[in-house]
Amino acid sequence: MPYAHDPVGVLDSGLGGLSVLKALMAELPCERFLYCADCAHTPWGDKSEAFVVERTRAISRFLIDRGAKAVVLACNTATAAAADILRREAAVPVIGIEPAVKPAAAQTRSGVIGVLATRRTTESARYRSLLERFCRGVRVVTVAAPGLMECVERGDLTGPETRRLLEKYLAPILQAGADQLVLGCTHYPFLSGLIAEIAGPGVALLEPGRPVALVTRRRLQDLGLLNAGEPLSPRLTCCVSGAEKHAPILNRMLAGNFTAAEAFAAGEIAELPV
Ligand code: DGL
């Protein structure tokens, strides 16, 4: 039975979910967060659906065992493969994240939108259903972008290899005349500076962090699970599989996206069972 003072669990295959965590922390200032990055098993986007389901299930259990009152799947790949299954199994609310094709289709003036996501997301039935429901009459250029998340995991957000991959993946989208670009993987907002530079000012980038934070707030509120009292501490606990290798990068990325004080408070980094 979850309580309002319990932490909110957040998971991703790796560090990409930190882009969502940042929005969650801003929108839910009184909550504690437990973030799990499965860095030892990245990328999920190139793995089988069964593998992604198993990892998402194992990490969700880990979070719930540590007292999470809700689980935010800060990963499009995990949501596409496992959200429905977890919602049936878990005793706490499960909030997922999907490529923002609905707002992109509503906002486009050129009638063309681009979507960058992992292969597992772009090939999922859930993604196909999103397009069928929300993108009638709009041309959608979908590009699976293997290799990009690895750039983010390495902390290489602007280097030549990252630029080469982005130029390659964005070319068909830009050639088609897209004016909306959906970042359909939570790692990609970390590349938004370089993406915006390559895409130019005529292309709007859609990031999902804030909408997911708003949905999470509403779900917690509806269930009476929102912490209405004093801010709880520690504000953030991070758990990462493959900790030795990834802890320094995780700390760097937290420092780049949070205040130094919050990064410092991130403190505890534990091993996930692998
Ligand atoms: N960050 C993840 C997503 O939103 C997955 C990246 C990966 O592990 O391939 O899809």
mmCIF file of C-alpha atoms and ligand atoms in Angstrom:
data_model
loop_
_atom_site.group_PDB
_atom_site.id
_atom_site.type_symbol
_atom_site.label_atom_id
_atom_site.label_comp_id
_atom_site.label_asym_id
_atom_site.label_seq_id
_atom_site.Cartn_x
_atom_site.Cartn_y
_atom_site.Cartn_z
ATOM 1 C CA MET A 1 0.000 0.000 0.000
ATOM 2 C CA PRO A 2 1.790 3.182 -1.162
ATOM 3 C CA TYR A 3 1.865 6.372 0.932
ATOM 4 C CA ALA A 4 2.258 10.050 -0.010
ATOM 5 C CA HIS A 5 5.669 10.307 1.674
ATOM 6 C CA ASP A 6 7.105 7.414 -0.371
ATOM 7 C CA PRO A 7 9.460 8.263 -3.260
ATOM 8 C CA VAL A 8 8.548 8.346 -6.947
ATOM 9 C CA GLY A 9 10.492 5.699 -8.907
ATOM 10 C CA VAL A 10 11.870 6.673 -12.303
ATOM 11 C CA LEU A 11 13.625 4.286 -14.692
ATOM 12 C CA ASP A 12 15.415 4.281 -18.002
ATOM 13 C CA SER A 13 17.828 2.040 -19.851
ATOM 14 C CA GLY A 14 20.477 4.584 -18.945
ATOM 15 C CA LEU A 15 20.986 8.272 -18.436
ATOM 16 C CA GLY A 16 18.348 9.548 -20.865
ATOM 17 C CA GLY A 17 15.612 9.469 -18.246
ATOM 18 C CA LEU A 18 17.450 12.245 -16.434
ATOM 19 C CA SER A 19 15.883 14.600 -18.998
ATOM 20 C CA VAL A 20 12.481 13.535 -17.646
ATOM 21 C CA LEU A 21 13.649 13.494 -14.030
ATOM 22 C CA LYS A 22 14.651 17.130 -14.376
ATOM 23 C CA ALA A 23 11.062 18.062 -15.353
ATOM 24 C CA LEU A 24 9.621 15.834 -12.601
ATOM 25 C CA MET A 25 11.780 17.496 -9.962
ATOM 26 C CA ALA A 26 10.721 20.939 -11.171
ATOM 27 C CA GLU A 27 7.011 20.058 -11.271
ATOM 28 C CA LEU A 28 6.942 18.089 -8.016
ATOM 29 C CA PRO A 29 9.122 20.075 -5.620
ATOM 30 C CA CYS A 30 8.025 18.225 -2.477
ATOM 31 C CA GLU A 31 8.650 14.713 -3.761
ATOM 32 C CA ARG A 32 11.610 12.386 -3.287
ATOM 33 C CA PHE A 33 12.870 10.494 -6.342
ATOM 34 C CA LEU A 34 14.548 7.161 -6.846
ATOM 35 C CA TYR A 35 16.182 7.007 -10.295
ATOM 36 C CA CYS A 36 17.375 3.744 -11.825
ATOM 37 C CA ALA A 37 19.619 3.610 -14.884
ATOM 38 C CA ASP A 38 20.305 0.184 -16.385
ATOM 39 C CA CYS A 39 23.615 1.299 -17.888
ATOM 40 C CA ALA A 40 25.054 -2.239 -17.838
ATOM 41 C CA HIS A 41 22.450 -3.299 -20.433
ATOM 42 C CA THR A 42 22.194 -0.357 -22.799
ATOM 43 C CA PRO A 43 21.006 0.126 -25.434
ATOM 44 C CA TRP A 44 17.535 -1.320 -24.961
ATOM 45 C CA GLY A 45 16.466 0.100 -28.310
ATOM 46 C CA ASP A 46 18.447 -2.529 -30.244
ATOM 47 C CA LYS A 47 17.361 -5.486 -28.065
ATOM 48 C CA SER A 48 14.385 -7.837 -28.332
ATOM 49 C CA GLU A 49 11.006 -6.900 -26.957
ATOM 50 C CA ALA A 50 11.220 -9.786 -24.473
ATOM 51 C CA PHE A 51 14.533 -8.465 -23.138
ATOM 52 C CA VAL A 52 13.139 -4.949 -22.660
ATOM 53 C CA VAL A 53 10.057 -6.331 -20.897
ATOM 54 C CA GLU A 54 12.224 -8.390 -18.520
ATOM 55 C CA ARG A 55 14.552 -5.511 -17.615
ATOM 56 C CA THR A 56 11.684 -3.059 -17.181
ATOM 57 C CA ARG A 57 9.881 -5.548 -14.966
ATOM 58 C CA ALA A 58 12.990 -6.309 -12.860
ATOM 59 C CA ILE A 59 13.807 -2.637 -12.318
ATOM 60 C CA SER A 60 10.202 -1.734 -11.543
ATOM 61 C CA ARG A 61 10.182 -4.463 -8.887
ATOM 62 C CA PHE A 62 13.457 -3.127 -7.526
ATOM 63 C CA LEU A 63 11.918 0.355 -7.264
ATOM 64 C CA ILE A 64 8.694 -0.896 -5.685
ATOM 65 C CA ASP A 65 10.673 -3.039 -3.203
ATOM 66 C CA ARG A 66 12.510 0.125 -2.206
ATOM 67 C CA GLY A 67 9.213 1.845 -1.498
ATOM 68 C CA ALA A 68 8.318 3.626 -4.773
ATOM 69 C CA LYS A 69 4.696 4.822 -4.685
ATOM 70 C CA ALA A 70 4.610 5.151 -8.489
ATOM 71 C CA VAL A 71 6.878 4.147 -11.358
ATOM 72 C CA VAL A 72 7.604 6.563 -14.193
ATOM 73 C CA LEU A 73 8.922 4.793 -17.288
ATOM 74 C CA ALA A 74 11.203 7.603 -18.454
ATOM 75 C CA CYS A 75 11.908 5.593 -21.568
ATOM 76 C CA ASN A 76 9.912 5.393 -24.797
ATOM 77 C CA THR A 77 11.363 1.969 -25.575
ATOM 78 C CA ALA A 78 10.273 0.524 -22.223
ATOM 79 C CA THR A 79 6.828 2.086 -22.507
ATOM 80 C CA ALA A 80 6.257 0.662 -25.985
ATOM 81 C CA ALA A 81 7.271 -2.840 -24.894
ATOM 82 C CA ALA A 82 6.170 -3.114 -21.300
ATOM 83 C CA ALA A 83 3.749 -0.412 -20.095
ATOM 84 C CA ASP A 84 0.590 -2.471 -20.636
ATOM 85 C CA ILE A 85 2.095 -5.550 -18.983
ATOM 86 C CA LEU A 86 3.378 -3.614 -15.972
ATOM 87 C CA ARG A 87 0.088 -1.819 -15.487
ATOM 88 C CA ARG A 88 -1.565 -5.213 -15.104
ATOM 89 C CA GLU A 89 1.105 -6.511 -12.715
ATOM 90 C CA ALA A 90 2.216 -3.611 -10.529
ATOM 91 C CA ALA A 91 0.505 -2.577 -7.310
ATOM 92 C CA VAL A 92 1.421 1.084 -7.908
ATOM 93 C CA PRO A 93 0.567 3.460 -10.785
ATOM 94 C CA VAL A 94 2.807 3.161 -13.848
ATOM 95 C CA ILE A 95 3.266 6.289 -15.964
ATOM 96 C CA GLY A 96 4.719 5.897 -19.438
ATOM 97 C CA ILE A 97 6.161 8.130 -22.122
ATOM 98 C CA GLU A 98 5.389 8.136 -25.817
ATOM 99 C CA PRO A 99 6.737 10.067 -28.814
ATOM 100 C CA ALA A 100 4.874 13.410 -28.917
ATOM 101 C CA VAL A 101 3.366 12.877 -32.380
ATOM 102 C CA LYS A 102 -0.044 14.136 -31.281
ATOM 103 C CA PRO A 103 1.060 17.736 -30.495
ATOM 104 C CA ALA A 104 3.450 17.658 -33.466
ATOM 105 C CA ALA A 105 0.610 16.745 -35.851
ATOM 106 C CA ALA A 106 -1.604 19.435 -34.326
ATOM 107 C CA GLN A 107 1.078 22.130 -34.644
ATOM 108 C CA THR A 108 2.618 21.443 -38.050
ATOM 109 C CA ARG A 109 2.161 24.069 -40.752
ATOM 110 C CA SER A 110 4.165 22.292 -43.417
ATOM 111 C CA GLY A 111 2.140 19.094 -42.979
ATOM 112 C CA VAL A 112 5.328 17.094 -42.323
ATOM 113 C CA ILE A 113 6.662 15.951 -38.969
ATOM 114 C CA GLY A 114 9.841 14.061 -38.162
ATOM 115 C CA VAL A 115 10.309 11.493 -35.421
ATOM 116 C CA LEU A 116 13.645 10.265 -34.076
ATOM 117 C CA ALA A 117 13.418 7.215 -31.811
ATOM 118 C CA THR A 118 14.987 3.838 -31.142
ATOM 119 C CA ARG A 119 14.378 0.897 -33.437
ATOM 120 C CA ARG A 120 12.393 -0.951 -30.753
ATOM 121 C CA THR A 121 10.072 2.072 -30.436
ATOM 122 C CA THR A 122 9.635 2.702 -34.156
ATOM 123 C CA GLU A 123 8.855 -0.975 -34.794
ATOM 124 C CA SER A 124 6.356 -1.277 -31.945
ATOM 125 C CA ALA A 125 2.622 -1.795 -32.339
ATOM 126 C CA ARG A 126 2.091 1.012 -29.860
ATOM 127 C CA TYR A 127 3.913 3.505 -32.097
ATOM 128 C CA ARG A 128 1.954 2.368 -35.163
ATOM 129 C CA SER A 129 -1.262 2.850 -33.252
ATOM 130 C CA LEU A 130 -0.191 6.385 -32.205
ATOM 131 C CA LEU A 131 0.355 7.300 -35.859
ATOM 132 C CA GLU A 132 -2.970 5.799 -36.896
ATOM 133 C CA ARG A 133 -4.851 7.674 -34.196
ATOM 134 C CA PHE A 134 -3.242 11.094 -34.367
ATOM 135 C CA CYS A 135 -1.441 11.603 -37.672
ATOM 136 C CA ARG A 136 -4.064 11.193 -40.360
ATOM 137 C CA GLY A 137 -3.452 13.699 -43.142
ATOM 138 C CA VAL A 138 0.072 14.442 -41.911
ATOM 139 C CA ARG A 139 3.248 13.024 -43.427
ATOM 140 C CA VAL A 140 5.387 11.413 -40.741
ATOM 141 C CA VAL A 141 9.067 10.739 -41.457
ATOM 142 C CA THR A 142 10.163 8.217 -38.850
ATOM 143 C CA VAL A 143 13.881 7.563 -38.409
ATOM 144 C CA ALA A 144 15.315 4.920 -36.098
ATOM 145 C CA ALA A 145 18.575 6.287 -34.748
ATOM 146 C CA PRO A 146 20.900 3.548 -33.471
ATOM 147 C CA GLY A 147 24.118 4.824 -31.919
ATOM 148 C CA LEU A 148 22.765 8.156 -30.681
ATOM 149 C CA MET A 149 21.980 7.030 -27.167
ATOM 150 C CA GLU A 150 25.523 5.661 -26.865
ATOM 151 C CA CYS A 151 26.859 9.157 -27.604
ATOM 152 C CA VAL A 152 24.826 10.457 -24.670
ATOM 153 C CA GLU A 153 25.927 7.588 -22.403
ATOM 154 C CA ARG A 154 29.545 8.484 -23.199
ATOM 155 C CA GLY A 155 28.809 12.098 -22.370
ATOM 156 C CA ASP A 156 29.652 13.053 -25.968
ATOM 157 C CA LEU A 157 26.953 15.641 -26.661
ATOM 158 C CA THR A 158 28.683 17.750 -29.322
ATOM 159 C CA GLY A 159 31.628 15.765 -30.765
ATOM 160 C CA PRO A 160 32.261 14.832 -34.422
ATOM 161 C CA GLU A 161 30.779 11.309 -34.182
ATOM 162 C CA THR A 162 27.567 12.645 -32.609
ATOM 163 C CA ARG A 163 27.329 15.327 -35.309
ATOM 164 C CA ARG A 164 27.919 12.775 -38.077
ATOM 165 C CA LEU A 165 25.124 10.521 -36.811
ATOM 166 C CA LEU A 166 22.712 13.404 -36.309
ATOM 167 C CA GLU A 167 23.363 14.816 -39.780
ATOM 168 C CA LYS A 168 22.712 11.378 -41.254
ATOM 169 C CA TYR A 169 19.493 10.776 -39.297
ATOM 170 C CA LEU A 170 18.098 14.277 -39.729
ATOM 171 C CA ALA A 171 18.747 14.469 -43.487
ATOM 172 C CA PRO A 172 15.561 12.654 -44.647
ATOM 173 C CA ILE A 173 13.460 14.581 -42.133
ATOM 174 C CA LEU A 174 14.798 17.968 -43.212
ATOM 175 C CA GLN A 175 14.659 17.082 -46.908
ATOM 176 C CA ALA A 176 10.973 16.214 -46.511
ATOM 177 C CA GLY A 177 10.287 19.701 -45.112
ATOM 178 C CA ALA A 178 9.367 18.813 -41.535
ATOM 179 C CA ASP A 179 8.733 21.769 -39.241
ATOM 180 C CA GLN A 180 8.212 19.638 -36.097
ATOM 181 C CA LEU A 181 10.768 17.187 -34.770
ATOM 182 C CA VAL A 182 9.680 14.741 -32.106
ATOM 183 C CA LEU A 183 12.507 13.576 -29.843
ATOM 184 C CA GLY A 184 11.108 10.096 -29.287
ATOM 185 C CA CYS A 185 13.854 8.840 -26.990
ATOM 186 C CA THR A 186 14.600 10.394 -23.621
ATOM 187 C CA HIS A 187 18.323 10.479 -24.387
ATOM 188 C CA TYR A 188 17.892 12.896 -27.266
ATOM 189 C CA PRO A 189 16.985 16.078 -25.328
ATOM 190 C CA PHE A 190 20.625 16.046 -24.177
ATOM 191 C CA LEU A 191 21.512 16.540 -27.857
ATOM 192 C CA SER A 192 18.966 19.280 -28.480
ATOM 193 C CA GLY A 193 21.630 22.009 -28.813
ATOM 194 C CA LEU A 194 23.326 20.217 -31.678
ATOM 195 C CA ILE A 195 20.013 19.049 -33.162
ATOM 196 C CA ALA A 196 18.703 22.626 -33.211
ATOM 197 C CA GLU A 197 21.922 23.812 -34.847
ATOM 198 C CA ILE A 198 21.652 21.212 -37.622
ATOM 199 C CA ALA A 199 17.874 21.503 -38.087
ATOM 200 C CA GLY A 200 17.813 25.309 -38.056
ATOM 201 C CA PRO A 201 15.294 27.732 -36.583
ATOM 202 C CA GLY A 202 12.351 26.592 -38.740
ATOM 203 C CA VAL A 203 12.065 23.262 -36.923
ATOM 204 C CA ALA A 204 10.447 23.026 -33.468
ATOM 205 C CA LEU A 205 11.799 20.316 -31.155
ATOM 206 C CA LEU A 206 9.253 18.448 -29.036
ATOM 207 C CA GLU A 207 10.551 17.069 -25.758
ATOM 208 C CA PRO A 208 8.289 15.076 -23.488
ATOM 209 C CA GLY A 209 9.661 15.825 -20.009
ATOM 210 C CA ARG A 210 7.154 18.439 -18.878
ATOM 211 C CA PRO A 211 3.990 16.730 -20.204
ATOM 212 C CA VAL A 212 5.008 13.530 -18.399
ATOM 213 C CA ALA A 213 5.666 15.478 -15.214
ATOM 214 C CA LEU A 214 2.181 17.017 -15.438
ATOM 215 C CA VAL A 215 0.559 13.613 -15.979
ATOM 216 C CA THR A 216 2.510 12.225 -13.016
ATOM 217 C CA ARG A 217 1.357 15.085 -10.803
ATOM 218 C CA ARG A 218 -2.268 14.508 -11.816
ATOM 219 C CA ARG A 219 -2.095 10.752 -11.222
ATOM 220 C CA LEU A 220 -0.555 11.208 -7.776
ATOM 221 C CA GLN A 221 -3.114 13.858 -6.910
ATOM 222 C CA ASP A 222 -6.063 11.718 -8.049
ATOM 223 C CA LEU A 223 -4.809 8.801 -5.954
ATOM 224 C CA GLY A 224 -4.132 10.920 -2.870
ATOM 225 C CA LEU A 225 -0.420 10.154 -3.206
ATOM 226 C CA LEU A 226 0.941 13.656 -3.763
ATOM 227 C CA ASN A 227 3.166 14.790 -0.912
ATOM 228 C CA ALA A 228 1.554 18.014 0.192
ATOM 229 C CA GLY A 229 3.836 18.588 3.174
ATOM 230 C CA GLU A 230 7.397 19.793 3.509
ATOM 231 C CA PRO A 231 9.940 18.836 0.829
ATOM 232 C CA LEU A 232 11.357 15.431 1.709
ATOM 233 C CA SER A 233 15.011 14.527 1.716
ATOM 234 C CA PRO A 234 17.198 13.120 0.302
ATOM 235 C CA ARG A 235 15.602 14.614 -2.785
ATOM 236 C CA LEU A 236 17.199 12.144 -5.168
ATOM 237 C CA THR A 237 18.756 8.718 -4.941
ATOM 238 C CA CYS A 238 20.336 7.262 -8.071
ATOM 239 C CA CYS A 239 20.901 3.579 -8.699
ATOM 240 C CA VAL A 240 22.831 2.411 -11.714
ATOM 241 C CA SER A 241 23.865 -0.998 -12.978
ATOM 242 C CA GLY A 242 27.477 -0.967 -14.140
ATOM 243 C CA ALA A 243 28.009 1.751 -11.536
ATOM 244 C CA GLU A 244 31.780 1.825 -11.600
ATOM 245 C CA LYS A 245 31.955 2.796 -15.235
ATOM 246 C CA HIS A 246 28.938 5.089 -15.342
ATOM 247 C CA ALA A 247 28.840 6.880 -12.007
ATOM 248 C CA PRO A 248 31.200 9.687 -13.118
ATOM 249 C CA ILE A 249 29.160 10.347 -16.270
ATOM 250 C CA LEU A 250 25.915 10.205 -14.320
ATOM 251 C CA ASN A 251 27.259 12.790 -11.898
ATOM 252 C CA ARG A 252 28.408 14.973 -14.772
ATOM 253 C CA MET A 253 25.012 14.810 -16.456
ATOM 254 C CA LEU A 254 23.226 15.598 -13.222
ATOM 255 C CA ALA A 255 25.550 18.547 -12.734
ATOM 256 C CA GLY A 256 24.734 19.781 -16.236
ATOM 257 C CA ASN A 257 21.023 19.638 -15.664
ATOM 258 C CA PHE A 258 20.540 20.427 -12.021
ATOM 259 C CA THR A 259 22.035 22.917 -9.686
ATOM 260 C CA ALA A 260 25.360 21.932 -8.167
ATOM 261 C CA ALA A 261 23.640 21.480 -4.799
ATOM 262 C CA GLU A 262 21.188 18.948 -6.242
ATOM 263 C CA ALA A 263 23.980 17.078 -8.004
ATOM 264 C CA PHE A 264 25.853 16.897 -4.736
ATOM 265 C CA ALA A 265 22.731 15.672 -2.977
ATOM 266 C CA ALA A 266 22.420 12.886 -5.552
ATOM 267 C CA GLY A 267 24.873 11.143 -3.255
ATOM 268 C CA GLU A 268 23.993 7.499 -3.026
ATOM 269 C CA ILE A 269 24.829 5.441 -6.088
ATOM 270 C CA ALA A 270 24.162 1.762 -5.718
ATOM 271 C CA GLU A 271 24.419 -1.297 -7.921
ATOM 272 C CA LEU A 272 21.262 -2.624 -9.469
ATOM 273 C CA PRO A 273 20.935 -6.395 -9.460
ATOM 274 C CA VAL A 274 22.021 -7.379 -12.977
HETATM 275 N N1 DGL B 1 16.007 6.331 -23.442
HETATM 276 C C1 DGL B 1 15.342 5.304 -24.087
HETATM 277 C C2 DGL B 1 14.085 5.746 -24.819
HETATM 278 O O1 DGL B 1 13.476 6.727 -24.441
HETATM 279 C C3 DGL B 1 16.047 4.142 -24.729
HETATM 280 C C4 DGL B 1 17.422 4.246 -25.260
HETATM 281 C C5 DGL B 1 18.025 2.868 -25.480
HETATM 282 O O2 DGL B 1 18.371 2.218 -24.492
HETATM 283 O O3 DGL B 1 18.145 2.450 -26.631
HETATM 284 O O4 DGL B 1 13.651 5.117 -25.738
#
